[in-house]
């Protein structure tokens, strides 16, 4: 009787091949594509016991949501200035928004060092443009596609850039806003958000967006959304239920100190950080117990 | 497993009066997803957006109407705002059976208490009964509730979690669409709103859940409980996802709906199935339409 490939046999065989190829890949690609070499501790055998970790497992210093909106004549991004270390609000004055070249702005949540690596890559590309000195500068859509290719290829090597990125820009009268995540999913839309902003901010942004938004309306919308994120995005315990761990900085809190980046016909700009006003003295919150001790609230 | 040794066989076990639960199928159920391609059906969940807000003269409760079983929409128009007392209503998210039965149980307990005390129920009483029951079941009764009502001490709004903790707030949301609804509340809530403003705010919050959360959908239901004792139940307050116009506008082929008399009757012969049915005449032979 011929032996059949039962489910378990097939699965374990595939697993073996995947593990073998993963080990092989790790040995071959020890220097990543940015020219920064990863230190080897001397383990160079193929398919042998585990050596030092050579790929990203989980993010360490993370940023949270970035929000983006296209308005009439430009694109605006907003992000807070917090980089968390797990549950610690470690760096409270970082810039998670960046302007690249003459036309593009980008903001990222997730692992902050990977965001710095992205900035270096795009800076290099912009410098090549300048060195060519032919008046051409890459458009936001082109930078977006370039980043997408990088994200996807790194993900295929099981060593992702652990970020959720918004790329925005304005060139030749056309606004662009795109969203990239760590596995290389790329979309473009009128309003976008990363991380927890997609649950708390995107509903409001979708409702209030319209085709002829002015810059003032866009800014007010983004500030309102950042305020809601500050009110309602506290610390998350444990991992994200049912999703990828630490995706886009879901393991940290939000801050009410924010920055705005803008790209329009006159160029790109990242604003100074400023603090949002918040309201904490609503009468109904101040006295929910209505003077009773046993009314079912804490 | 033949015959005589009844004590060992299943038939024997059923015949005996064995006390307690029979866990024979537990091992079998646990092995089904791993050993075979079968999967156990998932409990019907309400995957919901429910919300409540207090305004100057009472509370407004709102809910969507989609019930999901796994990834399928099991009910497009289920009712998530449950009656507890004439002045107290409760929205339920989580497992549909749990929210339905829990609110029914507490509703009957409140009824008995009203008969025994002779006075109207208080919202805090309903809250305490619900949290005591849910805590007793240690979260296995998967009911996340928004409880709202008006009593002699004013208008009150509570949120009750499956493990039995409660919060009392001027505006609350629960369910999978709670973040979308809460974002609308956080940007739009004002103290001492009028009834029209409160209705508009809750409607917008539920709509945010319907359009941005995949677990919520279909219609918006509202219930308004006022301090003067009036209650307005608005089932199907807004039906933005009605497919009836689309369904009726679609022209189906004529062959699918055959009118009565399209086929000529050549002769009729009746063979009664039992004696005594000879004179049976079918009066109303309306054609069946599909």
Coordinates of C-alpha atoms in Angstrom, one line a residue:
Chain A
X1 CA 0.0 0.0 0.0
X2 CA 1.5 3.3 -1.0
X3 CA 2.3 5.6 1.8
X4 CA 0.1 8.7 1.8
X5 CA 1.3 12.2 2.8
X6 CA -0.9 12.8 5.8
X7 CA -1.4 16.3 6.9
X8 CA 1.1 16.0 9.8
X9 CA 3.9 14.5 7.6
X10 CA 3.6 17.3 5.0
X11 CA 3.5 20.0 7.7
X12 CA 6.6 18.7 9.5
X13 CA 8.5 18.3 6.2
X14 CA 7.7 21.8 5.1
X15 CA 8.7 23.1 8.5
X16 CA 12.0 21.4 8.3
X17 CA 12.7 23.0 4.9
X18 CA 11.6 26.4 6.1
X19 CA 13.9 26.2 9.1
X20 CA 16.8 25.0 7.0
X21 CA 16.4 27.8 4.5
X22 CA 16.0 30.3 7.3
X23 CA 19.3 29.2 8.9
X24 CA 21.0 29.4 5.5
X25 CA 19.7 32.9 4.9
X26 CA 20.9 34.1 8.2
X27 CA 24.4 33.0 7.5
X28 CA 24.5 34.5 4.0
X29 CA 22.9 37.9 4.7
X30 CA 24.8 39.0 7.7
X31 CA 25.3 42.5 6.4
X32 CA 22.1 44.3 5.7
X33 CA 21.5 46.3 2.6
X34 CA 22.3 49.6 4.2
X35 CA 26.0 48.8 4.5
X36 CA 25.8 48.4 8.3
X37 CA 27.2 45.0 9.3
X38 CA 25.7 42.9 12.0
X39 CA 28.3 41.5 14.4
X40 CA 28.7 37.8 14.2
X41 CA 29.9 36.0 17.2
X42 CA 31.8 33.4 15.1
X43 CA 29.0 31.0 14.3
X44 CA 29.3 30.4 10.6
X45 CA 28.1 26.8 10.2
X46 CA 24.9 26.2 8.2
X47 CA 21.9 24.8 9.9
X48 CA 23.7 24.5 13.3
X49 CA 22.5 25.5 16.7
X50 CA 21.1 29.1 17.2
X51 CA 23.7 31.8 17.4
X52 CA 23.0 35.5 18.3
X53 CA 19.7 37.0 17.2
X54 CA 20.3 38.5 13.7
X55 CA 16.8 39.7 13.0
X56 CA 14.2 41.9 14.6
X57 CA 11.9 40.0 16.9
X58 CA 10.1 42.8 18.7
X59 CA 10.4 46.5 18.8
X60 CA 12.1 48.2 21.8
X61 CA 11.7 52.0 21.5
X62 CA 8.4 52.7 19.9
X63 CA 6.3 55.5 18.6
X64 CA 2.5 55.5 18.4
X65 CA 0.0 56.8 15.8
X66 CA 0.6 59.1 12.9
X67 CA -2.4 60.8 11.3
X68 CA -2.5 62.1 7.7
X69 CA -5.0 64.1 5.7
X70 CA -5.2 65.5 2.2
X71 CA -6.7 68.9 1.9
X72 CA -7.3 71.3 -0.9
X73 CA -3.7 72.3 -1.9
X74 CA -1.6 70.0 0.2
X75 CA -1.1 67.2 2.7
X76 CA -0.8 67.4 6.4
X77 CA 0.6 64.8 8.9
X78 CA 0.4 64.9 12.7
X79 CA 2.2 62.8 15.3
X80 CA 3.1 63.2 19.0
X81 CA 6.7 63.5 20.2
X82 CA 6.8 60.4 22.4
X83 CA 9.1 57.4 22.0
X84 CA 8.2 54.8 24.6
X85 CA 10.4 52.1 26.0
X86 CA 7.8 49.4 26.6
X87 CA 5.5 50.9 29.2
X88 CA 8.0 53.7 30.1
X89 CA 7.4 57.1 28.4
X90 CA 11.2 57.4 27.8
X91 CA 11.8 60.1 25.3
X92 CA 9.2 62.8 25.3
X93 CA 10.6 65.2 22.8
X94 CA 11.5 63.2 19.6
X95 CA 10.6 64.1 16.1
X96 CA 8.6 61.3 14.4
X97 CA 7.9 63.4 11.4
X98 CA 10.5 64.2 8.7
X99 CA 10.7 66.2 5.5
X100 CA 12.6 64.7 2.6
X101 CA 13.6 66.5 -0.5
X102 CA 11.5 69.3 -1.8
X103 CA 8.1 67.6 -1.9
X104 CA 7.8 64.8 0.6
X105 CA 7.0 64.4 4.3
X106 CA 6.9 61.2 6.2
X107 CA 5.9 60.0 9.7
X108 CA 6.4 56.7 11.4
X109 CA 5.1 54.7 14.3
X110 CA 6.8 51.5 15.6
X111 CA 10.5 50.9 16.2
X112 CA 12.2 54.3 16.3
X113 CA 15.7 53.1 15.2
X114 CA 14.1 51.6 12.1
X115 CA 12.5 55.0 11.4
X116 CA 16.0 56.6 11.7
X117 CA 17.3 54.0 9.2
X118 CA 14.5 54.9 6.8
X119 CA 15.4 58.6 7.2
X120 CA 19.0 57.7 6.3
X121 CA 17.9 55.7 3.2
X122 CA 15.7 58.5 1.9
X123 CA 18.3 61.2 2.7
X124 CA 20.8 59.2 0.6
X125 CA 18.4 59.1 -2.3
X126 CA 17.8 62.8 -2.0
X127 CA 21.5 63.5 -1.9
X128 CA 22.0 61.6 -5.1
X129 CA 19.3 63.8 -6.6
X130 CA 21.1 66.9 -5.5
X131 CA 24.5 65.6 -6.7
X132 CA 23.0 64.9 -10.2
X133 CA 22.1 68.6 -10.2
X134 CA 19.7 68.3 -13.0
X135 CA 16.7 70.0 -11.3
X136 CA 14.9 66.7 -10.8
X137 CA 13.8 65.6 -7.3
X138 CA 11.9 62.4 -6.6
X139 CA 8.2 62.7 -6.2
X140 CA 6.4 61.5 -3.1
X141 CA 4.8 58.6 -4.9
X142 CA 8.2 57.4 -6.2
X143 CA 9.7 57.6 -2.7
X144 CA 6.7 55.7 -1.4
X145 CA 7.1 52.9 -3.9
X146 CA 10.8 52.7 -3.2
X147 CA 10.1 52.3 0.5
X148 CA 7.5 49.7 -0.2
X149 CA 10.0 47.6 -2.1
X150 CA 12.5 47.9 0.8
X151 CA 9.8 47.0 3.4
X152 CA 8.6 44.0 1.4
X153 CA 12.0 42.6 0.6
X154 CA 13.2 42.9 4.2
X155 CA 10.0 41.2 5.4
X156 CA 10.7 38.3 3.0
X157 CA 14.0 37.8 4.7
X158 CA 12.3 37.6 8.1
X159 CA 14.0 40.8 9.2
X160 CA 11.4 43.6 8.9
X161 CA 11.7 47.3 9.5
X162 CA 9.2 47.3 12.3
X163 CA 7.3 50.4 11.3
X164 CA 3.9 51.7 10.1
X165 CA 4.7 54.7 7.9
X166 CA 2.7 57.5 6.4
X167 CA 4.3 59.2 3.3
X168 CA 2.7 62.4 2.1
X169 CA 3.7 65.1 -0.4
X170 CA 2.7 67.6 -3.0
X171 CA 4.3 67.8 -6.4
X172 CA 3.1 69.5 -9.6
X173 CA -0.2 70.3 -8.2
X174 CA -1.0 66.8 -7.0
X175 CA -1.3 65.7 -3.4
X176 CA -0.2 62.2 -2.4
X177 CA -0.8 60.3 0.9
X178 CA 0.2 56.6 1.3
X179 CA 0.4 54.1 4.2
X180 CA 3.0 51.4 4.5
X181 CA 3.2 48.7 7.1
X182 CA 6.0 46.4 8.2
X183 CA 5.0 43.6 5.9
X184 CA 4.9 45.8 2.9
X185 CA 1.2 46.4 2.5
X186 CA 0.8 49.7 0.7
X187 CA -2.3 51.8 0.2
X188 CA -3.1 55.4 -0.7
X189 CA -6.2 57.3 0.4
X190 CA -7.5 60.8 1.4
X191 CA -7.3 60.2 5.1
X192 CA -5.0 57.7 6.8
X193 CA -3.8 56.7 10.2
X194 CA -1.3 54.3 11.7
X195 CA -1.5 52.2 14.9
X196 CA -4.3 52.9 17.2
X197 CA -5.2 56.0 15.4
X198 CA -7.0 53.8 12.8
X199 CA -9.5 52.8 15.5
X200 CA -9.9 56.1 17.4
X201 CA -9.1 58.8 14.8
X202 CA -10.0 57.4 11.4
X203 CA -13.8 57.3 12.1
X204 CA -13.8 61.1 12.9
X205 CA -11.4 61.9 10.0
X206 CA -13.6 60.0 7.5
X207 CA -16.7 61.7 8.7
X208 CA -15.2 65.2 8.6
X209 CA -13.2 65.0 5.4
X210 CA -14.5 66.7 2.3
X211 CA -13.0 67.5 -1.1
X212 CA -12.4 71.2 -0.5
X213 CA -10.9 71.2 3.0
X214 CA -8.8 74.2 3.8
X215 CA -5.5 74.0 5.6
X216 CA -7.1 75.4 8.7
X217 CA -9.9 72.8 8.7
X218 CA -7.3 70.0 8.2
X219 CA -5.2 71.3 11.1
X220 CA -8.2 71.5 13.4
X221 CA -9.3 68.0 12.5
X222 CA -5.8 66.6 13.2
X223 CA -5.6 68.4 16.5
X224 CA -9.0 67.1 17.6
X225 CA -8.0 63.6 16.7
X226 CA -4.7 63.8 18.5
X227 CA -6.6 65.1 21.5
X228 CA -8.9 62.1 21.4
X229 CA -5.9 59.8 21.2
X230 CA -4.4 61.4 24.2
X231 CA -7.6 61.0 26.2
X232 CA -8.4 57.5 25.2
X233 CA -5.1 55.7 24.3
X234 CA -3.7 54.6 27.5
X235 CA -1.3 51.8 28.2
X236 CA -2.0 48.4 26.7
X237 CA -1.3 45.4 28.9
X238 CA 0.2 42.3 27.3
X239 CA 0.1 41.8 23.6
X240 CA -2.4 43.0 21.0
X241 CA -5.2 40.5 20.9
X242 CA -5.3 38.6 17.6
X243 CA -2.8 40.8 15.8
X244 CA 1.0 41.2 15.3
X245 CA 2.8 42.1 18.5
X246 CA 3.9 45.7 18.7
X247 CA 2.7 46.6 15.3
X248 CA 2.9 50.3 14.7
X249 CA 3.7 51.1 18.3
X250 CA 0.6 49.7 20.0
X251 CA 2.4 49.0 23.2
X252 CA 2.8 52.6 24.4
X253 CA 0.8 55.6 25.3
X254 CA 0.1 58.9 23.6
X255 CA 1.2 62.3 24.6
X256 CA -0.5 65.7 24.2
X257 CA 2.7 67.3 22.8
X258 CA 2.4 67.0 19.1
X259 CA 4.0 68.2 15.8
X260 CA 2.5 68.9 12.4
X261 CA 4.1 68.5 9.0
X262 CA 2.8 70.1 5.9
X263 CA 3.5 69.7 2.2
X264 CA 2.0 72.1 -0.3
X265 CA 2.9 74.1 -3.4
X266 CA 5.4 76.3 -1.4
X267 CA 7.4 73.4 -0.1
X268 CA 7.6 71.1 2.9
X269 CA 7.6 72.1 6.5
X270 CA 7.8 70.3 9.9
X271 CA 6.5 72.5 12.7
X272 CA 7.8 73.0 16.2
X273 CA 6.3 70.8 18.9
X274 CA 3.4 72.3 20.8
X275 CA 1.1 71.2 23.6
X276 CA -2.6 70.5 23.0
X277 CA -5.1 72.0 25.3
X278 CA -7.2 69.4 27.2
X279 CA -10.3 69.6 29.3
X280 CA -10.4 67.6 32.5
X281 CA -12.9 69.5 34.6
X282 CA -16.3 68.4 33.2
X283 CA -18.8 68.6 36.1
X284 CA -20.3 65.2 35.3
X285 CA -16.9 63.5 35.7
X286 CA -16.0 65.4 38.8
X287 CA -18.9 64.0 40.7
X288 CA -20.1 60.8 39.1
X289 CA -21.0 59.3 42.4
X290 CA -23.6 61.9 43.0
X291 CA -22.7 62.0 46.7
X292 CA -23.6 58.3 47.2
X293 CA -21.1 55.6 48.3
X294 CA -23.0 52.6 47.0
X295 CA -24.0 53.7 43.5
X296 CA -22.1 51.1 41.5
X297 CA -19.1 53.2 40.4
X298 CA -15.6 52.9 41.8
Chain B
X1 CA -19.6 -3.4 23.2
X2 CA -22.2 -6.2 23.1
X3 CA -24.9 -7.0 25.5
X4 CA -24.5 -8.2 29.0
X5 CA -21.7 -6.2 30.6
X6 CA -24.0 -3.2 30.8
X7 CA -21.9 -1.3 33.3
X8 CA -19.0 -0.8 30.8
X9 CA -21.0 0.1 27.8
X10 CA -22.5 3.4 26.9
X11 CA -26.0 1.9 26.8
X12 CA -25.4 0.7 30.3
X13 CA -24.2 4.1 31.5
X14 CA -27.3 5.7 30.2
X15 CA -29.6 3.2 31.8
X16 CA -28.0 3.8 35.2
X17 CA -28.8 7.0 37.2
X18 CA -25.2 8.3 37.3
X19 CA -25.1 11.6 39.2
X20 CA -23.3 14.7 37.9
X21 CA -22.4 15.7 34.3
X22 CA -21.2 13.2 31.7
X23 CA -17.9 14.4 30.3
X24 CA -17.5 11.5 27.8
X25 CA -17.6 13.8 24.8
X26 CA -15.1 16.3 26.2
X27 CA -12.0 14.5 24.9
X28 CA -13.7 13.9 21.5
X29 CA -14.6 17.6 21.1
X30 CA -11.1 18.7 22.0
X31 CA -9.6 16.5 19.4
X32 CA -12.0 17.4 16.6
X33 CA -10.3 20.6 15.4
X34 CA -6.8 19.0 15.5
X35 CA -7.5 15.5 14.2
X36 CA -10.0 16.3 11.5
X37 CA -10.9 19.3 9.3
X38 CA -14.1 19.9 11.2
X39 CA -14.4 23.0 13.4
X40 CA -16.9 23.6 16.1
X41 CA -19.5 26.3 15.4
X42 CA -18.7 29.5 17.1
X43 CA -21.1 31.1 19.5
X44 CA -23.2 33.8 17.9
X45 CA -21.7 37.1 19.0
X46 CA -23.1 40.5 18.7
X47 CA -19.8 42.2 17.7
X48 CA -21.4 45.4 18.3
X49 CA -21.5 49.1 18.7
X50 CA -23.5 50.2 21.8
X51 CA -23.4 53.6 23.3
X52 CA -25.2 55.8 25.9
X53 CA -25.1 59.4 26.8
X54 CA -26.7 61.5 29.6
X55 CA -28.3 64.8 28.7
X56 CA -30.2 67.5 30.6
X57 CA -33.5 65.5 30.9
X58 CA -32.4 61.9 30.8
X59 CA -30.4 59.3 28.9
X60 CA -30.2 58.2 25.3
X61 CA -29.2 54.6 24.5
X62 CA -28.1 53.5 21.0
X63 CA -27.1 50.3 19.3
X64 CA -26.4 48.8 15.9
X65 CA -28.3 45.7 14.7
X66 CA -25.8 43.3 13.3
X67 CA -25.2 39.8 14.9
X68 CA -22.3 37.8 13.7
X69 CA -21.5 34.1 14.0
X70 CA -17.8 33.9 13.2
X71 CA -17.2 36.0 10.0
X72 CA -20.8 35.6 8.8
X73 CA -23.6 38.0 9.5
X74 CA -26.1 35.8 11.3
X75 CA -28.8 38.4 11.9
X76 CA -29.1 41.7 9.9
X77 CA -31.6 43.2 12.2
X78 CA -31.3 41.9 15.8
X79 CA -32.5 43.9 18.8
X80 CA -29.7 44.8 21.2
X81 CA -31.5 47.3 23.5
X82 CA -33.2 45.1 26.1
X83 CA -36.1 46.0 28.5
X84 CA -35.2 45.8 32.2
X85 CA -37.9 47.9 33.8
X86 CA -40.3 50.6 32.6
X87 CA -37.6 53.2 33.4
X88 CA -34.5 51.1 32.8
X89 CA -33.1 49.7 29.5
X90 CA -29.9 47.8 28.8
X91 CA -27.8 47.5 25.6
X92 CA -25.8 44.3 25.3
X93 CA -22.6 43.3 23.5
X94 CA -20.8 40.0 23.5
X95 CA -22.4 36.6 23.2
X96 CA -26.0 37.2 22.1
X97 CA -27.5 34.4 24.2
X98 CA -25.7 35.7 27.3
X99 CA -26.8 39.3 26.9
X100 CA -30.4 38.2 26.1
X101 CA -30.8 35.8 29.0
X102 CA -28.9 37.9 31.6
X103 CA -31.1 40.9 31.0
X104 CA -34.2 38.7 31.1
X105 CA -33.2 37.2 34.4
X106 CA -32.5 40.6 36.0
X107 CA -35.7 42.0 34.5
X108 CA -37.8 39.4 36.2
X109 CA -35.9 39.9 39.5
X110 CA -36.6 43.6 39.3
X111 CA -40.2 42.9 38.6
X112 CA -40.5 40.7 41.7
X113 CA -38.7 43.4 43.7
X114 CA -41.2 46.1 42.5
X115 CA -44.1 43.9 43.5
X116 CA -42.5 43.3 46.9
X117 CA -41.5 46.9 47.7
X118 CA -44.2 48.7 45.8
X119 CA -41.8 51.3 44.5
X120 CA -40.2 51.8 41.1
X121 CA -36.8 50.2 40.4
X122 CA -33.6 52.1 40.7
X123 CA -30.8 51.9 38.1
X124 CA -28.2 51.2 40.7
X125 CA -30.3 48.1 41.8
X126 CA -30.2 46.7 38.3
X127 CA -26.4 47.5 38.1
X128 CA -25.8 45.7 41.4
X129 CA -27.8 42.6 40.4
X130 CA -26.1 42.4 37.0
X131 CA -22.5 42.7 38.4
X132 CA -23.2 40.2 41.2
X133 CA -24.4 37.6 38.6
X134 CA -21.6 38.3 36.2
X135 CA -18.9 38.1 38.9
X136 CA -20.3 34.9 40.1
X137 CA -19.7 33.4 36.6
X138 CA -16.1 34.8 36.6
X139 CA -16.4 36.2 33.0
X140 CA -17.7 33.0 31.4
X141 CA -21.0 34.8 30.8
X142 CA -19.7 37.0 28.0
X143 CA -22.0 40.0 28.5
X144 CA -20.7 43.6 28.2
X145 CA -23.6 45.9 28.9
X146 CA -24.5 49.6 28.8
X147 CA -27.2 50.2 31.4
X148 CA -29.2 53.4 31.4
X149 CA -32.3 54.7 33.1
X150 CA -34.0 57.3 35.2
X151 CA -35.1 56.9 38.8
X152 CA -36.0 59.1 41.8
X153 CA -32.4 60.2 42.1
X154 CA -31.9 61.2 38.5
X155 CA -30.6 59.9 35.2
X156 CA -27.8 57.3 35.4
X157 CA -25.6 55.5 32.9
X158 CA -23.4 52.5 33.7
X159 CA -21.0 50.2 31.7
X160 CA -20.8 46.7 33.0
X161 CA -17.9 44.3 31.9
X162 CA -18.2 40.5 31.6
X163 CA -16.1 39.9 34.7
X164 CA -18.4 42.1 36.8
X165 CA -16.7 45.4 37.1
X166 CA -18.7 48.6 36.5
X167 CA -18.1 52.2 35.6
X168 CA -20.4 55.1 36.0
X169 CA -19.9 57.9 33.4
X170 CA -21.8 60.6 31.5
X171 CA -21.1 58.8 28.2
X172 CA -20.1 55.2 27.6
X173 CA -19.5 52.8 24.7
X174 CA -19.0 49.1 24.5
X175 CA -18.5 46.4 21.9
X176 CA -16.1 46.0 19.0
X177 CA -17.1 49.4 17.6
X178 CA -16.7 51.1 21.0
X179 CA -13.5 53.0 19.9
X180 CA -15.1 54.5 16.8
X181 CA -18.2 55.5 18.9
X182 CA -16.0 56.9 21.7
X183 CA -14.0 59.0 19.4
X184 CA -17.3 60.7 18.3
X185 CA -18.3 61.2 22.0
X186 CA -14.9 62.6 22.9
X187 CA -15.1 65.2 20.2
X188 CA -18.8 66.0 20.5
X189 CA -20.0 65.7 24.1
X190 CA -21.2 68.7 25.9
X191 CA -22.7 69.0 29.4
X192 CA -26.5 69.5 29.6
X193 CA -27.3 68.8 26.0
X194 CA -30.9 69.0 24.7
X195 CA -32.7 65.8 23.7
X196 CA -32.2 66.6 20.0
X197 CA -28.5 67.1 20.4
X198 CA -28.1 63.9 22.4
X199 CA -30.0 61.9 19.8
X200 CA -27.8 63.4 17.1
X201 CA -24.6 62.5 19.0
X202 CA -25.6 58.9 19.7
X203 CA -26.8 58.4 16.2
X204 CA -23.4 59.7 14.9
X205 CA -21.5 57.5 17.3
X206 CA -23.4 54.3 16.2
X207 CA -23.0 55.3 12.6
X208 CA -19.2 55.6 13.2
X209 CA -19.3 52.1 14.5
X210 CA -21.4 50.8 11.6
X211 CA -19.2 52.2 8.9
X212 CA -15.8 51.7 10.5
X213 CA -16.1 48.4 12.4
X214 CA -16.7 45.2 10.5
X215 CA -18.5 43.6 13.5
X216 CA -21.2 46.3 13.5
X217 CA -23.6 47.1 10.7
X218 CA -27.2 47.6 9.4
X219 CA -29.4 50.0 11.4
X220 CA -29.4 52.3 14.3
X221 CA -31.8 51.7 17.2
X222 CA -32.3 54.3 19.9
X223 CA -34.1 54.4 23.2
X224 CA -34.7 57.7 25.0
X225 CA -35.5 57.6 28.8
X226 CA -36.6 60.9 30.1
X227 CA -36.7 62.3 33.7
X228 CA -40.4 62.9 33.5
X229 CA -40.9 59.1 33.1
X230 CA -41.6 59.0 29.3
X231 CA -39.7 56.4 27.4
X232 CA -39.5 56.3 23.6
X233 CA -38.2 53.2 21.9
X234 CA -37.1 53.9 18.3
X235 CA -36.5 50.5 16.8
X236 CA -35.0 51.1 13.4
X237 CA -34.5 54.9 13.9
X238 CA -32.1 55.0 10.9
X239 CA -31.8 52.3 8.2
X240 CA -29.0 53.5 5.9
X241 CA -28.1 50.0 4.8
X242 CA -31.5 48.9 3.5
X243 CA -31.1 46.6 0.5
X244 CA -34.9 46.5 -0.2
X245 CA -34.8 49.1 -3.0
X246 CA -32.0 47.3 -4.7
X247 CA -33.7 43.9 -4.3
X248 CA -37.0 45.2 -5.8
X249 CA -35.4 47.1 -8.6
X250 CA -33.7 43.9 -9.9
X251 CA -35.7 42.4 -12.7
X252 CA -35.9 38.7 -12.3
X253 CA -36.6 36.5 -15.3
X254 CA -40.3 35.9 -15.9
X255 CA -39.8 32.2 -15.8
X256 CA -39.1 32.4 -12.1
X257 CA -42.6 33.6 -11.1
X258 CA -45.3 31.6 -13.0
X259 CA -48.8 33.1 -12.6
X260 CA -51.8 31.0 -11.7
X261 CA -53.5 29.4 -14.7
X262 CA -50.4 29.5 -16.9
X263 CA -50.6 25.7 -17.3
X264 CA -54.0 24.5 -18.6
X265 CA -55.7 21.9 -16.4
X266 CA -56.9 19.0 -18.6
X267 CA -58.5 16.8 -15.9
X268 CA -58.7 16.5 -12.2
X269 CA -58.7 13.3 -10.2
X270 CA -58.8 13.1 -6.4
X271 CA -57.7 10.0 -4.5
X272 CA -58.4 10.5 -0.8
X273 CA -55.6 9.3 1.4
X274 CA -58.0 8.2 4.2
X275 CA -61.7 7.3 4.2
X276 CA -63.8 10.5 5.0
X277 CA -61.8 12.9 2.8
X278 CA -63.8 12.4 -0.3
X279 CA -65.6 15.7 -0.1
X280 CA -62.5 17.7 0.6
X281 CA -62.3 20.8 -1.6
X282 CA -59.3 23.1 -1.7
X283 CA -60.8 26.5 -1.7
X284 CA -57.9 28.9 -1.9
X285 CA -55.4 27.7 -4.6
X286 CA -53.3 30.8 -4.7
X287 CA -50.2 30.3 -6.9
X288 CA -47.0 30.0 -5.0
X289 CA -44.5 32.7 -5.9
X290 CA -40.8 32.6 -5.3

